[in-house]
């Protein structure tokens, strides 16, 4: 079923929120309610929803004001008695059934993680899941968590190498790469091969040493090493020692290096040699040579450990070790089975054979050997039963041995194959990611063939990168700043923003203090964002278009924009910059989960390596904003600035955020935060609306407002915001009124001359990506001013989202992706050109004729 | 939705039911509208929809007892149920059978079918297997929950002796119930190990002593250790027997038979040495005692009590009886064939090791299981060829039937873990439901006061009453479990 929301009745077309009495009346006139979740309409009795009053749907009944309703649902239509939720429809069916029957079952094909997200959104605790589905749910969830954790760990290991704290970091990093990452360069590969050769050589020398023909005899009559082989040995040990020392010196974290199992093996491989030398040298004079000799012999045996050094160069050996560690339970079982079998059969065969003359089964412990050799089907034949009874026991023992050994092994094998597969996959993913980052650094990514990139990025969604201590450290900094409520200079900020992306750091520091020092709602939001940020130190690297979280996350920003209107003080820039990181991280984490499961088709496109999708919104915004200002004097200076900052931010920001790895465990807390945010979001919106009916006041304030808005324009040009807007742009029609209100203000202020420069393009853009039916009401809302255009963008984005949310249109998403890419390519050129470019380069995008004209007439009429 | 009944509806003229035949009802299930024709529904008069059609004339009361809402303007009946399952269930009116939509939990689907009063027999066999599998699993979970609840339950009403009995039972049988119980379990495990070791060590000739008549006897210290162990086992068994709620069931269970077998030989040999001397000759007595010593091996099986892995093994072997038979049969056939072949082929050799067919059985077993002691081996070329083939066949004969056995083992092994967590979850759910029941109960009262008439008490209380699907009759004595849960809290 397509979107059921009716254009005529849709609340978003009216600029005024309905009266509480209206809402109450609408609720009272029907016993039933229509719930539209992601396009799938459900009808349910009100009293069914009342059964779980603390859940989201349960609260819907008690909400009688517009604001509280908007907190709970994304849109509503009173005439149709329909409420829209922008969520996954598949999971909702199961959840609604929980209201109906009191039993929560899970659709079998649902991804467990995605389902748990949905449960969190609807406010249902996962504990209600029925036992029949619970096992599967938890199994999947645990498995997923474990996998993610492991991936994050390995990647963190790779990422966590920071060389910035000590001297000659550059050289040490190079050395480290050379020794530790054989794939990083040809030289490293050669070095690895030499290392392997040395290991093999030293092992061969070790075994040859024991050949009697090659051994010499010393003055005590004891055999000694062959001198040539001793030289080989010395050379090998020298190589190993050098390797170990270099590794140790170049390692970023010494203690961690020392503790690593592979490095411990290295140490064990070289230590015996030195201990032997030390012992023989120090004890030569002393007469307890015999004892020393024995100790030396033991150490010689320990030299065989060096064969384990090969593990460093072989994934297979590492996975074997890991498997054994993981399946010690099953190994114990195997040994237990064997021990019991040996015990039983050896005593049986002892009693069967003990009366035989010249028997070798002298006692039960003596027949242990026989039982072991028989059960493992080795069968040396040094002991074998001779009586009939003994032979029967022997036969049974063979069969039992085969069975008992075979049983637990498949479990171990399973563990091994899983881990091995995982390891292989990870290796590939890491390689790809490294290539990607290199490409990003070089900037070559822009000229890359986008379609190819998408095709290749399918597997990239495996990559999970963890943002290590950095994020936490940053957070700490921020917290410190909170304590010192120094006033934040607005003009300075603008400068720093336009200057370069380096200002990112300063912004980071400057913004949060504002957030703390005053108690206005947006600060609350920032606080929550920060909380979220703290909770979510990890995120997935690929941001995504069709995330719902981002739409939620966008709300606070929307609100911030509204805040600019009432007063000319503009603290929002600061708060915004901080929020962006959160937005990104959140959107990406959600995308990873929801897309992987829900929209397999879209998911693969959305995981673009370029993180290009979010940029699209940014570009649009820049176009919109800079155009009105283009006629003003500021255009020249601001626009280039914004361009450069935008670009640099794009390339610098994205890797940074990509470092954060997702932590699904934290998702739930995140969710809660979102919900809280919703509540605060609506307050300012209503404030704006209240100011709006008073035209005199707003007119009086327009001068200031214009000023502030221009300033905010500039802020919108800042790189972060541009990325940010994507998220906000997807906010479902919660803010239209407020936007409309702003638009009216600007209309009054006479800025409308900039307005319609590009409405055609906007209209086309909008029609490109949205089903035509959805568009027309939006035009009626949009009035004038650049904010109207922004509104367009906003709507375009929303339509994007809608299209993306419907799993039926993966192709559409593909188109969107492509054309947004083109947008980036064209970004460096003039704004007008960029827009044209977008339209021209994406020919597959369907352009509806007359749409531009439609928009124009509306604009002019108002 | 053009129905199958649509085409025949005007001309078919069965007597009497003309009215319901022309009847066209609109059903709205959770937002999904569906048009039905009366005759179509009346194929299965016991179903909810058919009842609805038949009682249309009965006024609003009867209608509202069947459906949740009725819109007289549109003549539309509203049901507050899952539309997805409904779409599958109405297939019964058109095709006479139901197929479950993929992805719906079978238990959930079963409940929907019960709501629509469609008999489970209409569910097609292909989907039924799925359902029964899930049902079995739930029953297993329920059994476990029951066990846990039994453990938790301490009824104050019982006599002191009973309570004491229960306490001892818990102490000995449930090592996870308390810390001392765990200590006891570990101790018992150690005793089993010690006694097994003593049994083995006692047969080493160096450690044996020679008694007055020249017979080898066990070392006296080993003997005393043995006695101590047997004492422990006996005490354990007796305590268990006394405290067990069902004596007969206890005595016949596998693990307890093993226990008896582990301690009996000691007492039998003790009585034989003391009393038997009078009844029969000394050598006979000694032989009997020797034979009884073999029985001591049984104590190793006592380990199974302490290892879930061993229990899984026995379960898997029990479940794959057929496959085990297959394995033995393959081997037996192979042994017969190859030993006969080997015997005939080796006849030509003057110093053959294959003296007879039964004697070459041993060779065949050892070869087919790839053990190969080397005490008997073929010497002629043909015999060697035969040996090679028999070795290959042996590998295959063992490998083929072993796979299902392994499968059984792995599946059961994994299932065991799943069930464990599921049982715990189930308990949590029950606790939650009982707590919720009270909460919603009080709340619904309030609501009834505030907006009376809108909520009928049936609905607001429905959530409270419904318990989880695992609730089979076993567990449904609500009071019982609730008090138990509360008492354990």
mmCIF file with all atom_site columns, N, CA and C in Angstrom, chain B residues 272-292:
data_model
loop_
_atom_site.group_PDB
_atom_site.id
_atom_site.type_symbol
_atom_site.label_atom_id
_atom_site.label_alt_id
_atom_site.label_comp_id
_atom_site.label_asym_id
_atom_site.label_entity_id
_atom_site.label_seq_id
_atom_site.pdbx_PDB_ins_code
_atom_site.Cartn_x
_atom_site.Cartn_y
_atom_site.Cartn_z
_atom_site.occupancy
_atom_site.B_iso_or_equiv
_atom_site.pdbx_formal_charge
_atom_site.auth_seq_id
_atom_site.auth_comp_id
_atom_site.auth_asym_id
_atom_site.auth_atom_id
_atom_site.pdbx_PDB_model_num
ATOM 1  N N  . UNK B 1 272 ? 30.187 -62.602 50.821 1.00 0.00 ? 272 UNK B N  1
ATOM 2  C CA . UNK B 1 272 ? 30.673 -63.886 50.301 1.00 0.00 ? 272 UNK B CA 1
ATOM 3  C C  . UNK B 1 272 ? 31.887 -64.362 51.083 1.00 0.00 ? 272 UNK B C  1
ATOM 4  N N  . UNK B 1 273 ? 32.825 -63.468 51.320 1.00 0.00 ? 273 UNK B N  1
ATOM 5  C CA . UNK B 1 273 ? 34.038 -63.895 52.034 1.00 0.00 ? 273 UNK B CA 1
ATOM 6  C C  . UNK B 1 273 ? 33.718 -64.310 53.467 1.00 0.00 ? 273 UNK B C  1
ATOM 7  N N  . UNK B 1 274 ? 32.724 -63.672 54.063 1.00 0.00 ? 274 UNK B N  1
ATOM 8  C CA . UNK B 1 274 ? 32.414 -64.002 55.451 1.00 0.00 ? 274 UNK B CA 1
ATOM 9  C C  . UNK B 1 274 ? 31.501 -65.197 55.581 1.00 0.00 ? 274 UNK B C  1
ATOM 10 N N  . UNK B 1 275 ? 30.500 -65.249 54.736 1.00 0.00 ? 275 UNK B N  1
ATOM 11 C CA . UNK B 1 275 ? 29.515 -66.325 54.867 1.00 0.00 ? 275 UNK B CA 1
ATOM 12 C C  . UNK B 1 275 ? 29.742 -67.448 53.885 1.00 0.00 ? 275 UNK B C  1
ATOM 13 N N  . UNK B 1 276 ? 30.262 -67.079 52.706 1.00 0.00 ? 276 UNK B N  1
ATOM 14 C CA . UNK B 1 276 ? 30.339 -68.056 51.631 1.00 0.00 ? 276 UNK B CA 1
ATOM 15 C C  . UNK B 1 276 ? 31.268 -69.211 51.943 1.00 0.00 ? 276 UNK B C  1
ATOM 16 N N  . UNK B 1 277 ? 32.273 -68.972 52.786 1.00 0.00 ? 277 UNK B N  1
ATOM 17 C CA . UNK B 1 277 ? 33.231 -70.019 53.110 1.00 0.00 ? 277 UNK B CA 1
ATOM 18 C C  . UNK B 1 277 ? 32.533 -71.247 53.660 1.00 0.00 ? 277 UNK B C  1
ATOM 19 N N  . UNK B 1 278 ? 31.446 -70.992 54.359 1.00 0.00 ? 278 UNK B N  1
ATOM 20 C CA . UNK B 1 278 ? 30.727 -72.125 54.926 1.00 0.00 ? 278 UNK B CA 1
ATOM 21 C C  . UNK B 1 278 ? 29.923 -72.846 53.851 1.00 0.00 ? 278 UNK B C  1
ATOM 22 N N  . UNK B 1 279 ? 29.459 -72.108 52.876 1.00 0.00 ? 279 UNK B N  1
ATOM 23 C CA . UNK B 1 279 ? 28.532 -72.690 51.916 1.00 0.00 ? 279 UNK B CA 1
ATOM 24 C C  . UNK B 1 279 ? 29.254 -73.422 50.791 1.00 0.00 ? 279 UNK B C  1
ATOM 25 N N  . UNK B 1 280 ? 30.344 -72.815 50.305 1.00 0.00 ? 280 UNK B N  1
ATOM 26 C CA . UNK B 1 280 ? 31.021 -73.474 49.188 1.00 0.00 ? 280 UNK B CA 1
ATOM 27 C C  . UNK B 1 280 ? 32.530 -73.444 49.367 1.00 0.00 ? 280 UNK B C  1
ATOM 28 N N  . UNK B 1 281 ? 33.187 -73.946 48.365 1.00 0.00 ? 281 UNK B N  1
ATOM 29 C CA . UNK B 1 281 ? 34.632 -74.044 48.474 1.00 0.00 ? 281 UNK B CA 1
ATOM 30 C C  . UNK B 1 281 ? 35.269 -72.661 48.374 1.00 0.00 ? 281 UNK B C  1
ATOM 31 N N  . UNK B 1 282 ? 36.448 -72.587 48.943 1.00 0.00 ? 282 UNK B N  1
ATOM 32 C CA . UNK B 1 282 ? 37.135 -71.304 49.026 1.00 0.00 ? 282 UNK B CA 1
ATOM 33 C C  . UNK B 1 282 ? 37.504 -70.769 47.642 1.00 0.00 ? 282 UNK B C  1
ATOM 34 N N  . UNK B 1 283 ? 37.939 -71.667 46.783 1.00 0.00 ? 283 UNK B N  1
ATOM 35 C CA . UNK B 1 283 ? 38.368 -71.217 45.452 1.00 0.00 ? 283 UNK B CA 1
ATOM 36 C C  . UNK B 1 283 ? 37.190 -70.633 44.685 1.00 0.00 ? 283 UNK B C  1
ATOM 37 N N  . UNK B 1 284 ? 36.055 -71.251 44.845 1.00 0.00 ? 284 UNK B N  1
ATOM 38 C CA . UNK B 1 284 ? 34.856 -70.735 44.192 1.00 0.00 ? 284 UNK B CA 1
ATOM 39 C C  . UNK B 1 284 ? 34.546 -69.335 44.678 1.00 0.00 ? 284 UNK B C  1
ATOM 40 N N  . UNK B 1 285 ? 34.632 -69.182 45.976 1.00 0.00 ? 285 UNK B N  1
ATOM 41 C CA . UNK B 1 285 ? 34.357 -67.869 46.559 1.00 0.00 ? 285 UNK B CA 1
ATOM 42 C C  . UNK B 1 285 ? 35.299 -66.827 45.982 1.00 0.00 ? 285 UNK B C  1
ATOM 43 N N  . UNK B 1 286 ? 36.555 -67.206 45.902 1.00 0.00 ? 286 UNK B N  1
ATOM 44 C CA . UNK B 1 286 ? 37.538 -66.252 45.398 1.00 0.00 ? 286 UNK B CA 1
ATOM 45 C C  . UNK B 1 286 ? 37.267 -65.887 43.942 1.00 0.00 ? 286 UNK B C  1
ATOM 46 N N  . UNK B 1 287 ? 36.854 -66.881 43.180 1.00 0.00 ? 287 UNK B N  1
ATOM 47 C CA . UNK B 1 287 ? 36.525 -66.608 41.781 1.00 0.00 ? 287 UNK B CA 1
ATOM 48 C C  . UNK B 1 287 ? 35.353 -65.638 41.678 1.00 0.00 ? 287 UNK B C  1
ATOM 49 N N  . UNK B 1 288 ? 34.370 -65.871 42.487 1.00 0.00 ? 288 UNK B N  1
ATOM 50 C CA . UNK B 1 288 ? 33.198 -64.997 42.478 1.00 0.00 ? 288 UNK B CA 1
ATOM 51 C C  . UNK B 1 288 ? 33.585 -63.586 42.850 1.00 0.00 ? 288 UNK B C  1
ATOM 52 N N  . UNK B 1 289 ? 34.445 -63.482 43.859 1.00 0.00 ? 289 UNK B N  1
ATOM 53 C CA . UNK B 1 289 ? 34.889 -62.145 44.277 1.00 0.00 ? 289 UNK B CA 1
ATOM 54 C C  . UNK B 1 289 ? 35.628 -61.457 43.136 1.00 0.00 ? 289 UNK B C  1
ATOM 55 N N  . UNK B 1 290 ? 36.460 -62.222 42.459 1.00 0.00 ? 290 UNK B N  1
ATOM 56 C CA . UNK B 1 290 ? 37.193 -61.665 41.322 1.00 0.00 ? 290 UNK B CA 1
ATOM 57 C C  . UNK B 1 290 ? 36.233 -61.138 40.250 1.00 0.00 ? 290 UNK B C  1
ATOM 58 N N  . UNK B 1 291 ? 35.241 -61.957 39.973 1.00 0.00 ? 291 UNK B N  1
ATOM 59 C CA . UNK B 1 291 ? 34.264 -61.558 38.955 1.00 0.00 ? 291 UNK B CA 1
ATOM 60 C C  . UNK B 1 291 ? 33.559 -60.279 39.373 1.00 0.00 ? 291 UNK B C  1
ATOM 61 N N  . UNK B 1 292 ? 33.282 -60.183 40.660 1.00 0.00 ? 292 UNK B N  1
ATOM 62 C CA . UNK B 1 292 ? 32.573 -59.000 41.141 1.00 0.00 ? 292 UNK B CA 1
ATOM 63 C C  . UNK B 1 292 ? 33.438 -57.749 41.013 1.00 0.00 ? 292 UNK B C  1
#
